[in-house]
Amino acid sequence: MSNLAIIGGTGLTSVEGLNITRREMVKTPYGSPSGPLITGELDGRPVTFLARHGHKHSIPPHKINYCANIWALNEAGITKIVAVGAVGGISAECTTGTIVIPDQVIDYTYSRINTFFDGKPNEVRHVDFSYPYAEEVRQALMHAATSSGVGCVEHGVYGVTQGPRFETAAEIQRMERDGCTIVGMTGMPEATLARELDLEYACCAVVVNLAAGKQAGLIEHDQLSSAIASGMQSARQVLQTALPALV
Ligand code: HPA
């Protein structure tokens, strides 16, 4: 098993060029992960892949078993995670197609199981989460984005909403006042759970639309699909370039 895992989000349900050697459905004390852990080699380097929404993209953000996903990766010996996610852009620099490597999170989700440390029979622990993302993994992604010519926004505050609906324009205005620069639905509690198990975790966010009220019209599905397809192509390029620094 490799020690690097990629968690793929919307538009990234497989890794092109991954020579798959193993597909393993695992069970955890928290239930089943979103799909099998797929292990293989990408450019000769060992990588494990997990599709966050399942292979047919059938699990919505609020129903993802984040605990099972992170637990399974940890049990498999993973120590580093790059989490790819589609997001909406709030700040002016986060236009459609931009890759953002966030350095902060604000959690607006609710009713999600968001800790392994929930008391009996588990211990109660309060982990430090001042800086939610692993700087070394962030650096690897940022350098890869620059050297591959894709480019990226090197700071960002990822506001994580409950979904599955998109936000209202007023909610986005409030998030902007809070300091959020991008908005998505899957960044939490994934990042916290990784921190609780001491996994180095960073996010590669792909802006696939301007957030509610930031574009002239409504958020249209046709528009989203083509932005997801091209944005995820950029994310793939960044991941592939970052590999030597990560594995
Ligand atoms: N809001 C929340 N999640 C998202 C968005 C958005 O605008 N775009 C992609 N995921």
CSV table of C-alpha atoms and ligand atoms in Angstrom, one decimal:
chain,number,residue,atom,x,y,z
A,1,MET,CA,0.0,0.0,0.0
A,2,SER,CA,1.2,3.5,-0.8
A,3,ASN,CA,1.2,6.2,1.8
A,4,LEU,CA,-0.4,8.8,-0.5
A,5,ALA,CA,-4.2,8.8,-1.0
A,6,ILE,CA,-6.2,11.0,-3.4
A,7,ILE,CA,-9.8,11.5,-2.4
A,8,GLY,CA,-11.6,12.4,-5.6
A,9,GLY,CA,-14.7,14.5,-5.6
A,10,THR,CA,-17.3,15.5,-8.2
A,11,GLY,CA,-15.8,15.0,-11.6
A,12,LEU,CA,-12.9,13.0,-10.3
A,13,THR,CA,-14.2,9.5,-9.8
A,14,SER,CA,-11.1,7.8,-11.1
A,15,VAL,CA,-7.5,8.6,-11.8
A,16,GLU,CA,-6.5,8.5,-15.4
A,17,GLY,CA,-3.2,6.6,-15.9
A,18,LEU,CA,-3.4,4.8,-12.6
A,19,ASN,CA,-2.3,1.2,-13.2
A,20,ILE,CA,-4.6,-0.5,-10.8
A,21,THR,CA,-3.2,-3.4,-8.8
A,22,ARG,CA,-5.9,-3.8,-6.2
A,23,ARG,CA,-9.5,-2.9,-5.4
A,24,GLU,CA,-10.4,-3.5,-1.8
A,25,MET,CA,-13.8,-3.1,-0.1
A,26,VAL,CA,-13.0,-2.6,3.5
A,27,LYS,CA,-15.2,-2.5,6.6
A,28,THR,CA,-14.6,-0.1,9.5
A,29,PRO,CA,-16.1,0.3,13.0
A,30,TYR,CA,-18.0,3.2,11.4
A,31,GLY,CA,-19.4,1.2,8.5
A,32,SER,CA,-18.4,1.1,4.8
A,33,PRO,CA,-16.4,3.8,3.0
A,34,SER,CA,-17.8,5.4,-0.1
A,35,GLY,CA,-16.3,2.7,-2.3
A,36,PRO,CA,-13.3,0.4,-2.6
A,37,LEU,CA,-9.8,1.6,-1.9
A,38,ILE,CA,-8.2,1.5,-5.3
A,39,THR,CA,-4.4,1.0,-5.2
A,40,GLY,CA,-2.0,1.2,-8.1
A,41,GLU,CA,0.9,3.1,-9.7
A,42,LEU,CA,0.8,6.5,-11.2
A,43,ASP,CA,3.9,7.3,-13.2
A,44,GLY,CA,5.6,4.4,-11.3
A,45,ARG,CA,4.6,5.7,-7.8
A,46,PRO,CA,2.2,4.0,-5.5
A,47,VAL,CA,-1.1,5.8,-5.0
A,48,THR,CA,-4.4,4.9,-3.4
A,49,PHE,CA,-7.6,6.4,-4.7
A,50,LEU,CA,-11.0,6.8,-3.1
A,51,ALA,CA,-14.1,8.3,-4.8
A,52,ARG,CA,-15.8,10.4,-2.1
A,53,HIS,CA,-19.2,10.3,-3.7
A,54,GLY,CA,-18.9,6.6,-4.8
A,55,HIS,CA,-18.1,5.5,-8.3
A,56,LYS,CA,-21.4,6.4,-9.7
A,57,HIS,CA,-21.5,9.7,-7.8
A,58,SER,CA,-24.5,8.5,-5.9
A,59,ILE,CA,-23.7,9.7,-2.4
A,60,PRO,CA,-24.6,13.4,-1.7
A,61,PRO,CA,-22.2,15.5,0.5
A,62,HIS,CA,-24.3,15.2,3.7
A,63,LYS,CA,-24.6,11.4,3.4
A,64,ILE,CA,-20.9,10.6,2.9
A,65,ASN,CA,-19.5,8.4,5.6
A,66,TYR,CA,-16.5,10.7,6.3
A,67,CYS,CA,-15.5,8.6,9.4
A,68,ALA,CA,-15.4,5.4,7.5
A,69,ASN,CA,-13.5,6.9,4.6
A,70,ILE,CA,-10.7,8.4,6.8
A,71,TRP,CA,-10.6,5.4,9.1
A,72,ALA,CA,-10.2,3.1,6.2
A,73,LEU,CA,-7.4,5.1,4.7
A,74,ASN,CA,-5.6,5.3,8.0
A,75,GLU,CA,-5.9,1.5,8.5
A,76,ALA,CA,-4.5,1.0,5.0
A,77,GLY,CA,-1.3,2.8,6.1
A,78,ILE,CA,-2.0,6.1,4.4
A,79,THR,CA,-0.2,9.1,5.9
A,80,LYS,CA,-0.9,11.8,3.3
A,81,ILE,CA,-4.1,12.8,1.7
A,82,VAL,CA,-4.8,15.2,-1.2
A,83,ALA,CA,-8.5,15.9,-1.2
A,84,VAL,CA,-9.9,17.2,-4.5
A,85,GLY,CA,-13.2,19.0,-4.4
A,86,ALA,CA,-15.4,21.1,-6.7
A,87,VAL,CA,-16.2,24.5,-5.2
A,88,GLY,CA,-17.9,27.8,-6.0
A,89,GLY,CA,-15.9,31.0,-6.1
A,90,ILE,CA,-16.7,33.9,-3.7
A,91,SER,CA,-13.7,36.2,-3.9
A,92,ALA,CA,-12.9,38.0,-7.2
A,93,GLU,CA,-9.7,36.0,-7.9
A,94,CYS,CA,-11.5,32.7,-7.6
A,95,THR,CA,-13.0,32.6,-11.1
A,96,THR,CA,-14.3,29.5,-12.8
A,97,GLY,CA,-11.5,27.1,-13.7
A,98,THR,CA,-9.2,28.4,-10.9
A,99,ILE,CA,-7.4,25.9,-8.7
A,100,VAL,CA,-7.3,27.1,-5.0
A,101,ILE,CA,-5.1,25.5,-2.3
A,102,PRO,CA,-7.0,26.7,0.8
A,103,ASP,CA,-5.2,27.4,4.1
A,104,GLN,CA,-8.3,27.9,6.3
A,105,VAL,CA,-11.7,26.5,6.8
A,106,ILE,CA,-15.0,27.7,8.2
A,107,ASP,CA,-17.4,24.9,9.0
A,108,TYR,CA,-21.1,25.7,8.4
A,109,THR,CA,-22.2,22.1,8.3
A,110,TYR,CA,-24.5,20.4,10.8
A,111,SER,CA,-25.8,17.0,11.7
A,112,ARG,CA,-22.6,15.3,10.4
A,113,ILE,CA,-20.6,12.9,12.6
A,114,ASN,CA,-17.5,15.1,12.9
A,115,THR,CA,-15.2,13.3,15.4
A,116,PHE,CA,-13.7,10.0,16.3
A,117,PHE,CA,-13.3,11.3,19.9
A,118,ASP,CA,-17.0,11.2,20.9
A,119,GLY,CA,-16.6,9.6,24.3
A,120,LYS,CA,-17.4,6.1,25.5
A,121,PRO,CA,-16.0,3.8,24.4
A,122,ASN,CA,-13.7,6.2,22.6
A,123,GLU,CA,-11.5,8.7,24.4
A,124,VAL,CA,-12.4,12.4,24.5
A,125,ARG,CA,-9.7,14.5,22.9
A,126,HIS,CA,-9.6,18.1,21.6
A,127,VAL,CA,-7.1,18.3,18.7
A,128,ASP,CA,-5.5,21.5,17.6
A,129,PHE,CA,-7.0,22.7,14.4
A,130,SER,CA,-5.6,26.3,14.2
A,131,TYR,CA,-4.1,25.5,10.8
A,132,PRO,CA,-6.4,22.8,9.3
A,133,TYR,CA,-4.2,21.8,6.3
A,134,ALA,CA,-0.8,20.2,6.2
A,135,GLU,CA,1.6,22.9,5.0
A,136,GLU,CA,4.0,20.4,3.3
A,137,VAL,CA,1.3,18.9,1.2
A,138,ARG,CA,0.0,22.4,0.3
A,139,GLN,CA,3.5,23.5,-0.8
A,140,ALA,CA,3.8,20.4,-3.0
A,141,LEU,CA,0.5,21.2,-4.7
A,142,MET,CA,1.3,24.9,-5.1
A,143,HIS,CA,4.7,24.2,-6.6
A,144,ALA,CA,3.1,21.7,-8.9
A,145,ALA,CA,0.4,24.1,-10.0
A,146,THR,CA,3.1,26.7,-10.8
A,147,SER,CA,5.5,24.4,-12.6
A,148,SER,CA,2.8,22.7,-14.6
A,149,GLY,CA,1.6,26.0,-15.9
A,150,VAL,CA,-1.9,25.5,-14.4
A,151,GLY,CA,-1.4,28.1,-11.7
A,152,CYS,CA,-3.3,28.4,-8.5
A,153,VAL,CA,-4.5,30.8,-5.8
A,154,GLU,CA,-2.2,30.0,-2.9
A,155,HIS,CA,-4.5,31.0,0.0
A,156,GLY,CA,-8.1,30.6,0.6
A,157,VAL,CA,-10.8,30.2,3.2
A,158,TYR,CA,-13.0,27.3,2.4
A,159,GLY,CA,-16.5,27.7,3.7
A,160,VAL,CA,-18.2,24.3,4.0
A,161,THR,CA,-22.0,24.3,3.7
A,162,GLN,CA,-24.4,21.5,4.4
A,163,GLY,CA,-25.9,21.2,0.9
A,164,PRO,CA,-27.1,19.5,-1.1
A,165,ARG,CA,-28.7,22.7,-2.3
A,166,PHE,CA,-26.5,25.6,-3.3
A,167,GLU,CA,-26.5,28.7,-1.1
A,168,THR,CA,-28.7,31.8,-1.3
A,169,ALA,CA,-27.1,35.0,-2.4
A,170,ALA,CA,-27.5,36.4,1.1
A,171,GLU,CA,-25.8,33.3,2.6
A,172,ILE,CA,-22.9,33.9,0.2
A,173,GLN,CA,-22.7,37.6,1.2
A,174,ARG,CA,-22.6,36.5,4.9
A,175,MET,CA,-19.9,34.0,4.1
A,176,GLU,CA,-17.9,36.7,2.3
A,177,ARG,CA,-18.2,39.0,5.4
A,178,ASP,CA,-16.9,36.0,7.4
A,179,GLY,CA,-13.9,35.9,5.2
A,180,CYS,CA,-14.7,32.8,3.0
A,181,THR,CA,-13.2,32.9,-0.5
A,182,ILE,CA,-14.6,29.6,-1.8
A,183,VAL,CA,-17.6,27.5,-0.9
A,184,GLY,CA,-18.1,23.8,-1.1
A,185,MET,CA,-19.9,21.0,0.7
A,186,THR,CA,-17.4,18.3,1.4
A,187,GLY,CA,-14.4,19.9,3.1
A,188,MET,CA,-15.7,19.1,6.5
A,189,PRO,CA,-15.6,17.0,8.6
A,190,GLU,CA,-13.1,15.3,6.3
A,191,ALA,CA,-10.2,17.6,7.3
A,192,THR,CA,-10.9,17.4,11.0
A,193,LEU,CA,-11.1,13.6,11.0
A,194,ALA,CA,-7.8,13.4,9.1
A,195,ARG,CA,-6.2,15.7,11.8
A,196,GLU,CA,-7.6,13.5,14.6
A,197,LEU,CA,-5.8,10.5,13.1
A,198,ASP,CA,-2.6,12.6,12.5
A,199,LEU,CA,-2.8,12.3,8.7
A,200,GLU,CA,-1.3,15.0,6.6
A,201,TYR,CA,-4.2,16.4,4.7
A,202,ALA,CA,-4.5,19.2,2.1
A,203,CYS,CA,-7.2,20.3,-0.3
A,204,CYS,CA,-7.0,20.9,-4.0
A,205,ALA,CA,-10.2,22.9,-4.7
A,206,VAL,CA,-11.4,23.5,-8.3
A,207,VAL,CA,-13.7,26.4,-8.9
A,208,VAL,CA,-16.5,25.2,-11.1
A,209,ASN,CA,-18.9,28.2,-10.8
A,210,LEU,CA,-19.2,31.6,-9.2
A,211,ALA,CA,-21.1,31.3,-6.0
A,212,ALA,CA,-24.8,32.3,-5.7
A,213,GLY,CA,-25.3,36.0,-6.5
A,214,LYS,CA,-21.8,36.4,-7.9
A,215,GLN,CA,-22.8,35.7,-11.5
A,216,ALA,CA,-25.4,37.3,-13.7
A,217,GLY,CA,-27.8,34.3,-13.7
A,218,LEU,CA,-28.5,31.2,-11.8
A,219,ILE,CA,-26.1,28.3,-11.2
A,220,GLU,CA,-27.0,26.1,-14.3
A,221,HIS,CA,-26.2,22.4,-14.5
A,222,ASP,CA,-25.0,22.5,-18.1
A,223,GLN,CA,-22.5,25.2,-17.3
A,224,LEU,CA,-21.4,23.3,-14.3
A,225,SER,CA,-20.7,20.0,-16.1
A,226,SER,CA,-18.3,21.5,-18.6
A,227,ALA,CA,-16.6,23.6,-15.9
A,228,ILE,CA,-16.2,20.4,-13.8
A,229,ALA,CA,-14.7,18.5,-16.8
A,230,SER,CA,-12.1,21.1,-17.6
A,231,GLY,CA,-11.4,22.0,-14.0
A,232,MET,CA,-10.7,18.4,-13.0
A,233,GLN,CA,-8.4,18.1,-16.0
A,234,SER,CA,-6.3,20.9,-14.4
A,235,ALA,CA,-6.5,19.2,-11.0
A,236,ARG,CA,-5.2,15.9,-12.6
A,237,GLN,CA,-2.3,17.8,-14.1
A,238,VAL,CA,-1.4,19.3,-10.7
A,239,LEU,CA,-1.7,16.0,-8.9
A,240,GLN,CA,0.6,14.2,-11.4
A,241,THR,CA,3.2,17.0,-11.2
A,242,ALA,CA,3.1,17.0,-7.4
A,243,LEU,CA,3.6,13.2,-7.1
A,244,PRO,CA,7.4,13.1,-6.8
A,245,ALA,CA,7.2,15.6,-3.9
A,246,LEU,CA,4.4,13.6,-2.2
A,247,VAL,CA,5.4,9.9,-2.5
B,1,HPA,N1,-21.7,26.0,-3.4
B,1,HPA,C1,-21.4,24.9,-2.7
B,1,HPA,N2,-20.8,23.9,-3.2
B,1,HPA,C2,-20.4,23.9,-4.4
B,1,HPA,C3,-20.6,25.0,-5.2
B,1,HPA,C4,-21.2,26.2,-4.7
B,1,HPA,O1,-21.5,27.2,-5.4
B,1,HPA,N3,-20.0,24.7,-6.4
B,1,HPA,C5,-19.5,23.5,-6.3
B,1,HPA,N4,-19.7,23.0,-5.1
